[in-house]
mmCIF file of C-alpha atoms in Angstrom:
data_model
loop_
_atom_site.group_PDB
_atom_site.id
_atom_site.type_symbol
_atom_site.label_atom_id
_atom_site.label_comp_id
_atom_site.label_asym_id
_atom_site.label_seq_id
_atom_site.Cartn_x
_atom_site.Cartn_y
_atom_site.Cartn_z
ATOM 1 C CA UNK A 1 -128.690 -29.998 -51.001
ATOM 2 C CA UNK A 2 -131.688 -27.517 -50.124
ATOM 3 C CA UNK A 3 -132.211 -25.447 -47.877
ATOM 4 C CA UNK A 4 -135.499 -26.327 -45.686
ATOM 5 C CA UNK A 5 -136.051 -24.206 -42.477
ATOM 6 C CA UNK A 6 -135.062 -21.481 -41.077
ATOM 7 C CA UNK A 7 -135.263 -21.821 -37.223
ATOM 8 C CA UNK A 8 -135.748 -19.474 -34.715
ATOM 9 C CA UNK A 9 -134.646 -20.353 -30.455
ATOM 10 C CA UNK A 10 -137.018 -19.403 -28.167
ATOM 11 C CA UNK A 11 -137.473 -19.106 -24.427
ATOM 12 C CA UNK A 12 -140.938 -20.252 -24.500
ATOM 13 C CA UNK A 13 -142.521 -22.342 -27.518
ATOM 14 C CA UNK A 14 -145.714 -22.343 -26.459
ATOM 15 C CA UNK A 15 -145.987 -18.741 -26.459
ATOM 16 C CA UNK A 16 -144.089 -18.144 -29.619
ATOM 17 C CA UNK A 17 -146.275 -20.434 -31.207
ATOM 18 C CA UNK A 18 -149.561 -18.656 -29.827
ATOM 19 C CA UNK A 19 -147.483 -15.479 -31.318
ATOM 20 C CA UNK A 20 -147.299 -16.418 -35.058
ATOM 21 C CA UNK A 21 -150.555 -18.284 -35.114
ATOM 22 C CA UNK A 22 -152.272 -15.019 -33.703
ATOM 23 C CA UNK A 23 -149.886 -12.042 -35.631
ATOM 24 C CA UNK A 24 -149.648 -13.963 -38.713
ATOM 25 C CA UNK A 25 -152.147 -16.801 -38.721
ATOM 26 C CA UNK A 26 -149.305 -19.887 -38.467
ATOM 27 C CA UNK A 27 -150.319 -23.038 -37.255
ATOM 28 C CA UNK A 28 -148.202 -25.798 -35.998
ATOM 29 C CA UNK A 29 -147.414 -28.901 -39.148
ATOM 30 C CA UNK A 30 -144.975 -30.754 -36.979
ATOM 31 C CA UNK A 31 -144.598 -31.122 -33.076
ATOM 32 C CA UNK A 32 -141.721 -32.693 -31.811
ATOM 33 C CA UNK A 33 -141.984 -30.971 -28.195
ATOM 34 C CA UNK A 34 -138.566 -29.291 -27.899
ATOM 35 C CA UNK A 35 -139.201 -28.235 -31.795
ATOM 36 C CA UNK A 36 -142.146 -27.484 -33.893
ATOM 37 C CA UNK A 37 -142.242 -26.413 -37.565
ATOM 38 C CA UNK A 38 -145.781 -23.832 -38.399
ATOM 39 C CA UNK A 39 -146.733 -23.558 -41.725
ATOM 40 C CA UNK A 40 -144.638 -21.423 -43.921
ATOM 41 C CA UNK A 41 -141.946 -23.457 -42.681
ATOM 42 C CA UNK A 42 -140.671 -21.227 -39.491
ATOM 43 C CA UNK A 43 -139.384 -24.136 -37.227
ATOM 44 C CA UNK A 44 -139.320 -23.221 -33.113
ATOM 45 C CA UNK A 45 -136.512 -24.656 -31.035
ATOM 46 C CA UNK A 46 -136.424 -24.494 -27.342
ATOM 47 C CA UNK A 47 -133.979 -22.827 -26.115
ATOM 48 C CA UNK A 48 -132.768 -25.347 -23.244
ATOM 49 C CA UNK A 49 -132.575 -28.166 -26.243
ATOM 50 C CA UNK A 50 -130.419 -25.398 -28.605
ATOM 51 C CA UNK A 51 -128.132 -25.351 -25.850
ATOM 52 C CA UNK A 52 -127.793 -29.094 -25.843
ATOM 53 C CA UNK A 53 -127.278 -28.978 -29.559
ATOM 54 C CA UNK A 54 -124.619 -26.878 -29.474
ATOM 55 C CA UNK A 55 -122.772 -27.551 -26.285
ATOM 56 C CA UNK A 56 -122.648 -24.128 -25.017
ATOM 57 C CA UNK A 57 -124.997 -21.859 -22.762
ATOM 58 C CA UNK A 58 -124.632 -18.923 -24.062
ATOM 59 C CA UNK A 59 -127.103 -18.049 -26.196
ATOM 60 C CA UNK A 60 -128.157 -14.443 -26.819
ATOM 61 C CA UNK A 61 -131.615 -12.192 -27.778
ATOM 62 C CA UNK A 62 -132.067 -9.564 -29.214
ATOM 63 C CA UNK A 63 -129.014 -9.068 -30.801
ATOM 64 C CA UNK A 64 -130.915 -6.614 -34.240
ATOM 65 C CA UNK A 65 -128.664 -8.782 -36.775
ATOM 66 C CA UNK A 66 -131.171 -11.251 -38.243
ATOM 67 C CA UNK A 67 -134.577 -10.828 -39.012
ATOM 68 C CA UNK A 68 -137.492 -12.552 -40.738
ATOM 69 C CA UNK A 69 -139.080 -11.214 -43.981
ATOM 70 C CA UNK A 70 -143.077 -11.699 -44.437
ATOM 71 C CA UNK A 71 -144.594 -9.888 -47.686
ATOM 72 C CA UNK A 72 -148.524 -9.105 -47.197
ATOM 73 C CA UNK A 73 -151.146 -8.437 -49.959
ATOM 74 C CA UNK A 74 -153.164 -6.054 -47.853
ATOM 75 C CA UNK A 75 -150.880 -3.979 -46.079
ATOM 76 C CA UNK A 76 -153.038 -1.643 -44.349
ATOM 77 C CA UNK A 77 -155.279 -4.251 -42.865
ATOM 78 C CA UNK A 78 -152.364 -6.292 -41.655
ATOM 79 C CA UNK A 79 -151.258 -2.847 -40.059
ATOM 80 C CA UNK A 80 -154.562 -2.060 -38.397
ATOM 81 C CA UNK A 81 -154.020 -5.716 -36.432
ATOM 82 C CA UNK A 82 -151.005 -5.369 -35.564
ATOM 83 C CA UNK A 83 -152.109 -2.170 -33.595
ATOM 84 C CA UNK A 84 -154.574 -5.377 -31.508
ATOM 85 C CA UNK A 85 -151.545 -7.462 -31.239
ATOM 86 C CA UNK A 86 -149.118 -5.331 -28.497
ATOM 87 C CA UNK A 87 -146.076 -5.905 -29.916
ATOM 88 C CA UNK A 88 -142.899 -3.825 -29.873
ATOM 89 C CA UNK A 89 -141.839 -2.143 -32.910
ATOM 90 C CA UNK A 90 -138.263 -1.955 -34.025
ATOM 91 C CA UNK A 91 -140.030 1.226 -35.985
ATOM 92 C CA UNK A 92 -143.374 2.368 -37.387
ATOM 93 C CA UNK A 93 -144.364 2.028 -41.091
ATOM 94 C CA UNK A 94 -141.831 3.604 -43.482
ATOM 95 C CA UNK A 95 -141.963 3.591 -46.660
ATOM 96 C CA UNK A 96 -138.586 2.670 -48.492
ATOM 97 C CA UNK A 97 -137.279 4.970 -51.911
ATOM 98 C CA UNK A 98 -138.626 2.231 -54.197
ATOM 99 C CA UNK A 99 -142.127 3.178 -53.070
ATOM 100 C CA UNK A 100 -142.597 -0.586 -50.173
ATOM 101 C CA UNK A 101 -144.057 0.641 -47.071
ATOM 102 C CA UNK A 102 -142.436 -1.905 -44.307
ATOM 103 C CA UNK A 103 -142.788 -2.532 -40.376
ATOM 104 C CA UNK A 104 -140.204 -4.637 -38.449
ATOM 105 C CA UNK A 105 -141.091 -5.087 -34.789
ATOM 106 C CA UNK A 106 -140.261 -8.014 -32.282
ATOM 107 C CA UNK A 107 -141.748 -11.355 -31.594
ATOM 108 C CA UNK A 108 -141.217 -12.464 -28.004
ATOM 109 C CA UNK A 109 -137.958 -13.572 -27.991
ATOM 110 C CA UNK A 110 -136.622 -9.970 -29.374
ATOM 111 C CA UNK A 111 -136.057 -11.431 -33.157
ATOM 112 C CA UNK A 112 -137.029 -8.696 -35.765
ATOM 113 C CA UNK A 113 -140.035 -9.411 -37.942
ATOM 114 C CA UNK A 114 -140.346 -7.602 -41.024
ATOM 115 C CA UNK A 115 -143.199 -7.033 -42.750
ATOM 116 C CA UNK A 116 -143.514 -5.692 -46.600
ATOM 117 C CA UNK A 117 -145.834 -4.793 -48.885
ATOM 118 C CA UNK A 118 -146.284 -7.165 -51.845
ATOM 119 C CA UNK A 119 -144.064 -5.573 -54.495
ATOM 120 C CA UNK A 120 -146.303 -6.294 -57.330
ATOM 121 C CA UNK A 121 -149.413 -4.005 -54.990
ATOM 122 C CA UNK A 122 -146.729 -1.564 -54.503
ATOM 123 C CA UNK A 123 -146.050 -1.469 -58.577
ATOM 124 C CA UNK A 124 -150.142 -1.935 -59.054
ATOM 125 C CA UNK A 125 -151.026 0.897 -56.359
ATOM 126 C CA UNK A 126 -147.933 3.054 -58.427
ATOM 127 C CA UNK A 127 -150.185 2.275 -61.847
ATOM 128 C CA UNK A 128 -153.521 3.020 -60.337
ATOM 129 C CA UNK A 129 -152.229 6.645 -59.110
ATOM 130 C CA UNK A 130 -151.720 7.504 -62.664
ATOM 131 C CA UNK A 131 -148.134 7.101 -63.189
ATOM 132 C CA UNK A 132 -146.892 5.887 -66.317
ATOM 133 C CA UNK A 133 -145.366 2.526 -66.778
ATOM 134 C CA UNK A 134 -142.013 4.506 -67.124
ATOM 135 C CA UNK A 135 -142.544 6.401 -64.056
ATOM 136 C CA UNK A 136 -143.637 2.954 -61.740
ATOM 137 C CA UNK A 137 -139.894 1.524 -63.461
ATOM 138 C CA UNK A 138 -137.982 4.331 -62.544
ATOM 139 C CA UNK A 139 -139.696 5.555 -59.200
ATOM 140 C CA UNK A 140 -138.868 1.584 -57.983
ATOM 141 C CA UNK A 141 -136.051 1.008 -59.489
ATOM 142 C CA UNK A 142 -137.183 -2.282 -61.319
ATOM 143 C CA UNK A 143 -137.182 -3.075 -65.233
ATOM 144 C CA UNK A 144 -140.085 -1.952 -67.316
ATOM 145 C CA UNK A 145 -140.533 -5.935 -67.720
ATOM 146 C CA UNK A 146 -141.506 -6.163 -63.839
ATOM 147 C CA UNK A 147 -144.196 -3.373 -64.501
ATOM 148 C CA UNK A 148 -145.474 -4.784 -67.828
ATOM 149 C CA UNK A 149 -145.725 -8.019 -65.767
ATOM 150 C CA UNK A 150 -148.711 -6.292 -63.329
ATOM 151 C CA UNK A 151 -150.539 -4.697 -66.172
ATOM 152 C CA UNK A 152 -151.840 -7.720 -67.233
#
């Protein structure tokens, strides 16, 4: 067995789908109507169809329990468009004790996206301010193989 998609219900597919493809550049692989998978793998379900599926009506949003993870190379440009895209944030840009600076805001159906820097930029950027390879392992709490790993 493998896993293969994670799935999100939506009120309205189309505009979920105009959501990823414009916030993160997703384009639709596989349209079934009621269901369509983007690339990355994120499958859309109607909602009415979910209901179907499951034989019961209630479904809920926005419930802050599940959320999908995205890791980006260039942080701060991704974070400059997101300012274009009007989207509610769960919270601005933090940066977590092991040095990641994350954003998790909503799509349109109130399910958190997060977004991460790519740990090996974090452990690069870490490197490039002068730390030593023994400060970068300690300050993110990885093993000095992880570090030696990005100096190459």
């Amino acid at each position: 067995m493998k896993m293969k998609n994670p799935m999100l219900v939506v009120t309205d597919i189309e505009k979920s789908v105009e959501f990823y493809k414009k916030v993160f550049g997703l384009h639709v692989i596989m349209d079934f109507g009621a269901n369509k998978t983007l690339t990355g793998g994120l499958a859309l379900q109607t909602v009415e169809t979910y209901k179907d599926f499951i034989g019961k009506s209630d479904i809920s949003f926005g419930g802050n329990n599940f959320g999908i993870y995205f890791e980006e190379d260039n942080f701060d440009e991704f974070a400059d468009k997101l300012k274009e895209c009007d989207v509610e944030y769960v919270h601005p840009i933090v940066e977590h004790s092991w040095g990641q600076r994350v954003v998790r805001f909503y799509d349109p159906d109130k399910h958190i996206i997060e977004v991460g820097e790519n740990m090996k930029i974090v452990c690069k950027r870490f490197l490039n301010s002068g730390m030593t390879p023994e400060q970068v392992a300690e300050r993110m709490d990885v093993p000095m193989k992880f570090v030696n790993a990005r100096m190459r």
